[in-house]
JSON list of C-alpha atoms and ligand atoms in Angstrom, two decimals:
[
{"chain": "A", "resi": 795, "resn": "MET", "atom": "CA", "xyz": [-19.24, -15.61, 75.18]},
{"chain": "A", "resi": 796, "resn": "LYS", "atom": "CA", "xyz": [-22.00, -15.82, 77.40]},
{"chain": "A", "resi": 797, "resn": "PHE", "atom": "CA", "xyz": [-25.80, -15.32, 76.38]},
{"chain": "A", "resi": 798, "resn": "ILE", "atom": "CA", "xyz": [-28.89, -14.57, 78.10]},
{"chain": "A", "resi": 799, "resn": "ALA", "atom": "CA", "xyz": [-32.18, -16.21, 76.14]},
{"chain": "A", "resi": 800, "resn": "ASP", "atom": "CA", "xyz": [-35.21, -15.31, 76.78]},
{"chain": "A", "resi": 801, "resn": "GLY", "atom": "CA", "xyz": [-38.04, -17.70, 77.90]},
{"chain": "A", "resi": 802, "resn": "MET", "atom": "CA", "xyz": [-39.19, -19.26, 74.25]},
{"chain": "A", "resi": 803, "resn": "LEU", "atom": "CA", "xyz": [-36.01, -20.64, 73.95]},
{"chain": "A", "resi": 804, "resn": "GLY", "atom": "CA", "xyz": [-35.57, -22.64, 76.88]},
{"chain": "A", "resi": 805, "resn": "LYS", "atom": "CA", "xyz": [-35.09, -26.33, 74.56]},
{"chain": "A", "resi": 806, "resn": "LEU", "atom": "CA", "xyz": [-32.18, -23.98, 73.12]},
{"chain": "A", "resi": 807, "resn": "THR", "atom": "CA", "xyz": [-30.48, -23.26, 76.23]},
{"chain": "A", "resi": 808, "resn": "ARG", "atom": "CA", "xyz": [-29.95, -26.67, 77.18]},
{"chain": "A", "resi": 809, "resn": "TRP", "atom": "CA", "xyz": [-28.47, -27.20, 73.44]},
{"chain": "A", "resi": 810, "resn": "LEU", "atom": "CA", "xyz": [-26.29, -24.71, 74.37]},
{"chain": "A", "resi": 811, "resn": "CYS", "atom": "CA", "xyz": [-25.42, -25.46, 77.68]},
{"chain": "A", "resi": 812, "resn": "MET", "atom": "CA", "xyz": [-24.33, -28.97, 76.92]},
{"chain": "A", "resi": 813, "resn": "LEU", "atom": "CA", "xyz": [-21.91, -27.41, 73.79]},
{"chain": "A", "resi": 814, "resn": "GLY", "atom": "CA", "xyz": [-20.41, -25.72, 76.69]},
{"chain": "A", "resi": 815, "resn": "HIS", "atom": "CA", "xyz": [-21.45, -22.36, 77.06]},
{"chain": "A", "resi": 816, "resn": "ASN", "atom": "CA", "xyz": [-22.66, -20.21, 79.20]},
{"chain": "A", "resi": 817, "resn": "VAL", "atom": "CA", "xyz": [-26.33, -19.19, 78.97]},
{"chain": "A", "resi": 818, "resn": "LYS", "atom": "CA", "xyz": [-28.75, -17.53, 81.98]},
{"chain": "A", "resi": 819, "resn": "TYR", "atom": "CA", "xyz": [-32.46, -18.65, 81.99]},
{"chain": "A", "resi": 820, "resn": "SER", "atom": "CA", "xyz": [-34.98, -18.15, 83.09]},
{"chain": "A", "resi": 821, "resn": "ASN", "atom": "CA", "xyz": [-39.30, -18.12, 82.04]},
{"chain": "A", "resi": 822, "resn": "LYS", "atom": "CA", "xyz": [-40.08, -15.91, 84.86]},
{"chain": "A", "resi": 823, "resn": "MET", "atom": "CA", "xyz": [-37.50, -12.75, 83.13]},
{"chain": "A", "resi": 824, "resn": "ASP", "atom": "CA", "xyz": [-40.00, -9.96, 81.40]},
{"chain": "A", "resi": 825, "resn": "ASP", "atom": "CA", "xyz": [-38.34, -8.33, 78.55]},
{"chain": "A", "resi": 826, "resn": "ALA", "atom": "CA", "xyz": [-36.65, -5.46, 80.66]},
{"chain": "A", "resi": 827, "resn": "GLN", "atom": "CA", "xyz": [-34.81, -7.83, 83.24]},
{"chain": "A", "resi": 828, "resn": "LEU", "atom": "CA", "xyz": [-33.81, -9.50, 79.97]},
{"chain": "A", "resi": 829, "resn": "ILE", "atom": "CA", "xyz": [-31.66, -6.23, 79.28]},
{"chain": "A", "resi": 830, "resn": "MET", "atom": "CA", "xyz": [-31.01, -5.26, 82.45]},
{"chain": "A", "resi": 831, "resn": "ILE", "atom": "CA", "xyz": [-28.82, -8.05, 83.10]},
{"chain": "A", "resi": 832, "resn": "ALA", "atom": "CA", "xyz": [-27.42, -8.98, 79.79]},
{"chain": "A", "resi": 833, "resn": "LYS", "atom": "CA", "xyz": [-26.68, -5.49, 79.96]},
{"chain": "A", "resi": 834, "resn": "LYS", "atom": "CA", "xyz": [-24.88, -5.95, 83.09]},
{"chain": "A", "resi": 835, "resn": "GLU", "atom": "CA", "xyz": [-23.02, -9.56, 82.86]},
{"chain": "A", "resi": 836, "resn": "ARG", "atom": "CA", "xyz": [-22.05, -8.01, 79.55]},
{"chain": "A", "resi": 837, "resn": "ARG", "atom": "CA", "xyz": [-24.25, -11.15, 77.99]},
{"chain": "A", "resi": 838, "resn": "THR", "atom": "CA", "xyz": [-25.44, -11.62, 75.20]},
{"chain": "A", "resi": 839, "resn": "LEU", "atom": "CA", "xyz": [-29.53, -11.93, 74.54]},
{"chain": "A", "resi": 840, "resn": "LEU", "atom": "CA", "xyz": [-30.95, -14.28, 72.67]},
{"chain": "A", "resi": 841, "resn": "THR", "atom": "CA", "xyz": [-34.27, -14.34, 71.41]},
{"chain": "A", "resi": 842, "resn": "ARG", "atom": "CA", "xyz": [-36.67, -14.50, 68.89]},
{"chain": "A", "resi": 843, "resn": "ASP", "atom": "CA", "xyz": [-38.71, -11.47, 69.69]},
{"chain": "A", "resi": 844, "resn": "LEU", "atom": "CA", "xyz": [-38.47, -9.11, 67.42]},
{"chain": "A", "resi": 845, "resn": "GLU", "atom": "CA", "xyz": [-39.48, -6.67, 69.62]},
{"chain": "A", "resi": 846, "resn": "LEU", "atom": "CA", "xyz": [-37.73, -7.83, 72.41]},
{"chain": "A", "resi": 847, "resn": "TYR", "atom": "CA", "xyz": [-34.33, -7.97, 70.01]},
{"chain": "A", "resi": 848, "resn": "GLN", "atom": "CA", "xyz": [-34.63, -4.10, 68.43]},
{"chain": "A", "resi": 849, "resn": "GLN", "atom": "CA", "xyz": [-35.48, -2.17, 72.63]},
{"chain": "A", "resi": 850, "resn": "ALA", "atom": "CA", "xyz": [-32.35, -4.36, 73.21]},
{"chain": "A", "resi": 851, "resn": "VAL", "atom": "CA", "xyz": [-29.78, -3.26, 70.27]},
{"chain": "A", "resi": 852, "resn": "ALA", "atom": "CA", "xyz": [-31.57, 0.63, 71.28]},
{"chain": "A", "resi": 853, "resn": "ARG", "atom": "CA", "xyz": [-30.07, -0.09, 74.53]},
{"chain": "A", "resi": 854, "resn": "GLY", "atom": "CA", "xyz": [-26.90, -0.83, 73.13]},
{"chain": "A", "resi": 855, "resn": "VAL", "atom": "CA", "xyz": [-27.27, -4.28, 74.39]},
{"chain": "A", "resi": 856, "resn": "ASN", "atom": "CA", "xyz": [-26.17, -6.73, 72.09]},
{"chain": "A", "resi": 857, "resn": "ALA", "atom": "CA", "xyz": [-28.78, -9.28, 70.81]},
{"chain": "A", "resi": 858, "resn": "PHE", "atom": "CA", "xyz": [-29.36, -11.53, 67.98]},
{"chain": "A", "resi": 859, "resn": "TYR", "atom": "CA", "xyz": [-31.87, -12.60, 66.39]},
{"chain": "A", "resi": 860, "resn": "LEU", "atom": "CA", "xyz": [-32.78, -16.54, 65.98]},
{"chain": "A", "resi": 861, "resn": "GLU", "atom": "CA", "xyz": [-33.22, -17.79, 62.98]},
{"chain": "A", "resi": 862, "resn": "GLY", "atom": "CA", "xyz": [-34.89, -20.46, 61.83]},
{"chain": "A", "resi": 863, "resn": "LYS", "atom": "CA", "xyz": [-37.67, -23.34, 62.01]},
{"chain": "A", "resi": 864, "resn": "THR", "atom": "CA", "xyz": [-35.54, -26.34, 64.07]},
{"chain": "A", "resi": 865, "resn": "GLU", "atom": "CA", "xyz": [-33.61, -26.71, 66.79]},
{"chain": "A", "resi": 866, "resn": "ALA", "atom": "CA", "xyz": [-30.75, -27.33, 64.11]},
{"chain": "A", "resi": 867, "resn": "ASP", "atom": "CA", "xyz": [-31.54, -24.81, 62.40]},
{"chain": "A", "resi": 868, "resn": "ARG", "atom": "CA", "xyz": [-31.56, -22.78, 64.75]},
{"chain": "A", "resi": 869, "resn": "LEU", "atom": "CA", "xyz": [-28.60, -24.57, 66.20]},
{"chain": "A", "resi": 870, "resn": "ALA", "atom": "CA", "xyz": [-26.50, -23.76, 62.56]},
{"chain": "A", "resi": 871, "resn": "HIS", "atom": "CA", "xyz": [-27.48, -19.51, 62.26]},
{"chain": "A", "resi": 872, "resn": "LEU", "atom": "CA", "xyz": [-25.49, -19.64, 65.86]},
{"chain": "A", "resi": 873, "resn": "ALA", "atom": "CA", "xyz": [-22.34, -21.15, 65.17]},
{"chain": "A", "resi": 874, "resn": "LYS", "atom": "CA", "xyz": [-22.69, -19.09, 62.33]},
{"chain": "A", "resi": 875, "resn": "ARG", "atom": "CA", "xyz": [-22.10, -15.82, 63.52]},
{"chain": "A", "resi": 876, "resn": "PHE", "atom": "CA", "xyz": [-21.07, -16.94, 67.33]},
{"chain": "A", "resi": 877, "resn": "THR", "atom": "CA", "xyz": [-18.73, -19.33, 65.28]},
{"chain": "A", "resi": 878, "resn": "ILE", "atom": "CA", "xyz": [-19.64, -21.70, 67.62]},
{"chain": "A", "resi": 879, "resn": "LYS", "atom": "CA", "xyz": [-18.02, -25.81, 67.60]},
{"chain": "A", "resi": 880, "resn": "LEU", "atom": "CA", "xyz": [-21.35, -28.21, 66.75]},
{"chain": "A", "resi": 881, "resn": "ASP", "atom": "CA", "xyz": [-19.69, -30.66, 68.83]},
{"chain": "A", "resi": 882, "resn": "ILE", "atom": "CA", "xyz": [-19.72, -31.63, 72.84]},
{"chain": "A", "resi": 883, "resn": "ASP", "atom": "CA", "xyz": [-17.20, -32.65, 74.94]},
{"chain": "A", "resi": 884, "resn": "MET", "atom": "CA", "xyz": [-17.36, -33.52, 78.38]},
{"chain": "A", "resi": 885, "resn": "VAL", "atom": "CA", "xyz": [-14.91, -31.40, 79.68]},
{"chain": "A", "resi": 886, "resn": "THR", "atom": "CA", "xyz": [-16.61, -28.16, 79.44]},
{"chain": "A", "resi": 887, "resn": "SER", "atom": "CA", "xyz": [-19.93, -29.23, 79.14]},
{"chain": "A", "resi": 888, "resn": "ARG", "atom": "CA", "xyz": [-22.80, -27.48, 81.24]},
{"chain": "A", "resi": 889, "resn": "CYS", "atom": "CA", "xyz": [-25.36, -28.50, 83.53]},
{"chain": "A", "resi": 890, "resn": "THR", "atom": "CA", "xyz": [-28.48, -28.23, 81.31]},
{"chain": "A", "resi": 891, "resn": "ARG", "atom": "CA", "xyz": [-29.97, -27.40, 84.34]},
{"chain": "A", "resi": 892, "resn": "CYS", "atom": "CA", "xyz": [-28.42, -24.57, 86.30]},
{"chain": "A", "resi": 893, "resn": "ASN", "atom": "CA", "xyz": [-25.96, -23.84, 83.75]},
{"chain": "A", "resi": 894, "resn": "THR", "atom": "CA", "xyz": [-23.25, -24.99, 86.45]},
{"chain": "A", "resi": 895, "resn": "ARG", "atom": "CA", "xyz": [-19.61, -27.13, 84.79]},
{"chain": "A", "resi": 896, "resn": "VAL", "atom": "CA", "xyz": [-20.57, -30.91, 85.14]},
{"chain": "A", "resi": 897, "resn": "LYS", "atom": "CA", "xyz": [-16.96, -33.05, 86.40]},
{"chain": "A", "resi": 898, "resn": "PRO", "atom": "CA", "xyz": [-16.91, -36.51, 85.61]},
{"chain": "A", "resi": 899, "resn": "ILE", "atom": "CA", "xyz": [-17.46, -39.18, 88.59]},
{"chain": "A", "resi": 900, "resn": "SER", "atom": "CA", "xyz": [-16.53, -42.81, 89.73]},
{"chain": "A", "resi": 901, "resn": "LYS", "atom": "CA", "xyz": [-18.96, -44.95, 88.76]},
{"chain": "A", "resi": 902, "resn": "GLU", "atom": "CA", "xyz": [-19.13, -46.29, 92.08]},
{"chain": "A", "resi": 903, "resn": "LYS", "atom": "CA", "xyz": [-19.76, -42.69, 94.00]},
{"chain": "A", "resi": 904, "resn": "VAL", "atom": "CA", "xyz": [-23.91, -43.39, 91.74]},
{"chain": "A", "resi": 905, "resn": "VAL", "atom": "CA", "xyz": [-24.41, -46.03, 92.41]},
{"chain": "A", "resi": 906, "resn": "ASP", "atom": "CA", "xyz": [-27.36, -45.34, 94.90]},
{"chain": "A", "resi": 907, "resn": "ARG", "atom": "CA", "xyz": [-28.41, -42.51, 92.69]},
{"chain": "A", "resi": 908, "resn": "ILE", "atom": "CA", "xyz": [-29.35, -44.21, 88.99]},
{"chain": "A", "resi": 909, "resn": "GLU", "atom": "CA", "xyz": [-31.84, -46.74, 88.32]},
{"chain": "A", "resi": 910, "resn": "LYS", "atom": "CA", "xyz": [-29.86, -49.89, 88.08]},
{"chain": "A", "resi": 911, "resn": "SER", "atom": "CA", "xyz": [-30.52, -50.95, 84.86]},
{"chain": "A", "resi": 912, "resn": "THR", "atom": "CA", "xyz": [-28.18, -47.34, 83.95]},
{"chain": "A", "resi": 913, "resn": "PHE", "atom": "CA", "xyz": [-25.57, -48.57, 86.19]},
{"chain": "A", "resi": 914, "resn": "SER", "atom": "CA", "xyz": [-25.26, -51.74, 84.35]},
{"chain": "A", "resi": 915, "resn": "HIS", "atom": "CA", "xyz": [-25.31, -50.57, 80.61]},
{"chain": "A", "resi": 916, "resn": "TYR", "atom": "CA", "xyz": [-22.38, -47.15, 81.50]},
{"chain": "A", "resi": 917, "resn": "ASN", "atom": "CA", "xyz": [-19.67, -46.24, 82.80]},
{"chain": "A", "resi": 918, "resn": "GLU", "atom": "CA", "xyz": [-18.92, -42.57, 81.93]},
{"chain": "A", "resi": 919, "resn": "PHE", "atom": "CA", "xyz": [-20.79, -40.56, 84.51]},
{"chain": "A", "resi": 920, "resn": "TRP", "atom": "CA", "xyz": [-20.65, -36.34, 85.18]},
{"chain": "A", "resi": 921, "resn": "GLU", "atom": "CA", "xyz": [-22.34, -34.79, 88.14]},
{"chain": "A", "resi": 922, "resn": "CYS", "atom": "CA", "xyz": [-23.33, -31.30, 88.53]},
{"chain": "A", "resi": 923, "resn": "THR", "atom": "CA", "xyz": [-21.13, -29.40, 91.34]},
{"chain": "A", "resi": 924, "resn": "LYS", "atom": "CA", "xyz": [-23.98, -27.83, 92.02]},
{"chain": "A", "resi": 925, "resn": "CYS", "atom": "CA", "xyz": [-26.61, -29.22, 91.90]},
{"chain": "A", "resi": 926, "resn": "GLY", "atom": "CA", "xyz": [-26.08, -32.64, 91.76]},
{"chain": "A", "resi": 927, "resn": "GLN", "atom": "CA", "xyz": [-27.00, -33.81, 88.33]},
{"chain": "A", "resi": 928, "resn": "ILE", "atom": "CA", "xyz": [-25.47, -36.50, 87.09]},
{"chain": "A", "resi": 929, "resn": "TYR", "atom": "CA", "xyz": [-25.06, -37.39, 83.53]},
{"chain": "A", "resi": 930, "resn": "TRP", "atom": "CA", "xyz": [-24.07, -40.26, 81.43]},
{"chain": "A", "resi": 931, "resn": "GLN", "atom": "CA", "xyz": [-24.25, -40.65, 77.40]},
{"chain": "A", "resi": 932, "resn": "GLY", "atom": "CA", "xyz": [-26.59, -43.56, 77.67]},
{"chain": "A", "resi": 933, "resn": "ALA", "atom": "CA", "xyz": [-29.65, -44.16, 74.36]},
{"chain": "A", "resi": 934, "resn": "HIS", "atom": "CA", "xyz": [-30.81, -40.42, 74.39]},
{"chain": "A", "resi": 935, "resn": "TRP", "atom": "CA", "xyz": [-27.24, -39.86, 72.89]},
{"chain": "A", "resi": 936, "resn": "THR", "atom": "CA", "xyz": [-27.92, -41.21, 69.49]},
{"chain": "A", "resi": 937, "resn": "LYS", "atom": "CA", "xyz": [-29.94, -38.24, 68.88]},
{"chain": "A", "resi": 938, "resn": "ILE", "atom": "CA", "xyz": [-28.40, -35.70, 69.90]},
{"chain": "A", "resi": 939, "resn": "ARG", "atom": "CA", "xyz": [-25.48, -36.20, 67.89]},
{"chain": "A", "resi": 940, "resn": "LYS", "atom": "CA", "xyz": [-28.06, -36.67, 65.14]},
{"chain": "A", "resi": 941, "resn": "THR", "atom": "CA", "xyz": [-29.04, -33.43, 65.87]},
{"chain": "A", "resi": 942, "resn": "LEU", "atom": "CA", "xyz": [-25.55, -31.91, 66.20]},
{"chain": "A", "resi": 943, "resn": "GLU", "atom": "CA", "xyz": [-25.17, -33.66, 61.99]},
{"chain": "A", "resi": 944, "resn": "THR", "atom": "CA", "xyz": [-28.09, -31.63, 60.37]},
{"chain": "A", "resi": 945, "resn": "ALA", "atom": "CA", "xyz": [-27.14, -28.70, 62.47]},
{"chain": "A", "resi": 946, "resn": "LYS", "atom": "CA", "xyz": [-23.89, -29.27, 60.96]},
{"chain": "A", "resi": 947, "resn": "GLU", "atom": "CA", "xyz": [-24.76, -29.67, 57.29]},
{"chain": "A", "resi": 948, "resn": "ASN", "atom": "CA", "xyz": [-27.18, -26.59, 57.95]},
{"chain": "A", "resi": 949, "resn": "LEU", "atom": "CA", "xyz": [-24.01, -24.20, 58.57]},
{"chain": "A", "resi": 950, "resn": "ASP", "atom": "CA", "xyz": [-23.08, -25.58, 55.50]},
{"chain": "A", "resi": 951, "resn": "HIS", "atom": "CA", "xyz": [-25.84, -24.82, 53.10]},
{"chain": "A", "resi": 952, "resn": "LEU", "atom": "CA", "xyz": [-25.58, -21.50, 55.19]},
{"chain": "A", "resi": 953, "resn": "ASN", "atom": "CA", "xyz": [-21.81, -21.11, 54.77]},
{"chain": "A", "resi": 954, "resn": "LYS", "atom": "CA", "xyz": [-22.90, -21.70, 51.09]},
{"chain": "A", "resi": 955, "resn": "LYS", "atom": "CA", "xyz": [-25.16, -18.96, 50.47]},
{"chain": "B", "resi": 865, "resn": "LIG", "atom": "ZN1", "xyz": [-26.21, -27.86, 87.78]}
]
């Protein structure tokens, strides 16, 4: 499943990348470009712009109009529609900057590339093979896990409707 997200969905794009999905995103593409790329690369267009959604559908592009007020809510709607698993597995996770798969990297190799405190606190690291961004499951992961738990609860509600 490949997606393309409109310029308003930067945050959601990062979530989908972490969850291992291929999402093209740029806030510099206009509606016509988004529709063209979606069609050419067979990507599903994600948008919160009803007009764009209708245009895309009229041109035979797979599109999904995103409901939900919070990230957790939007993730629940996406999970329901596309059967997306709301758990992060670093084996399939993608770089939130450039949509490339991340790979494990040994601790010794990141010593000069991260803060000392991070180095002393964590042992597992991942690297984006394209842009070089280093990832680790730091303090912010508490928040990430919490949002995913909320998304799962929201999904349960949606499924009961
Ligand atoms: Zn990257």
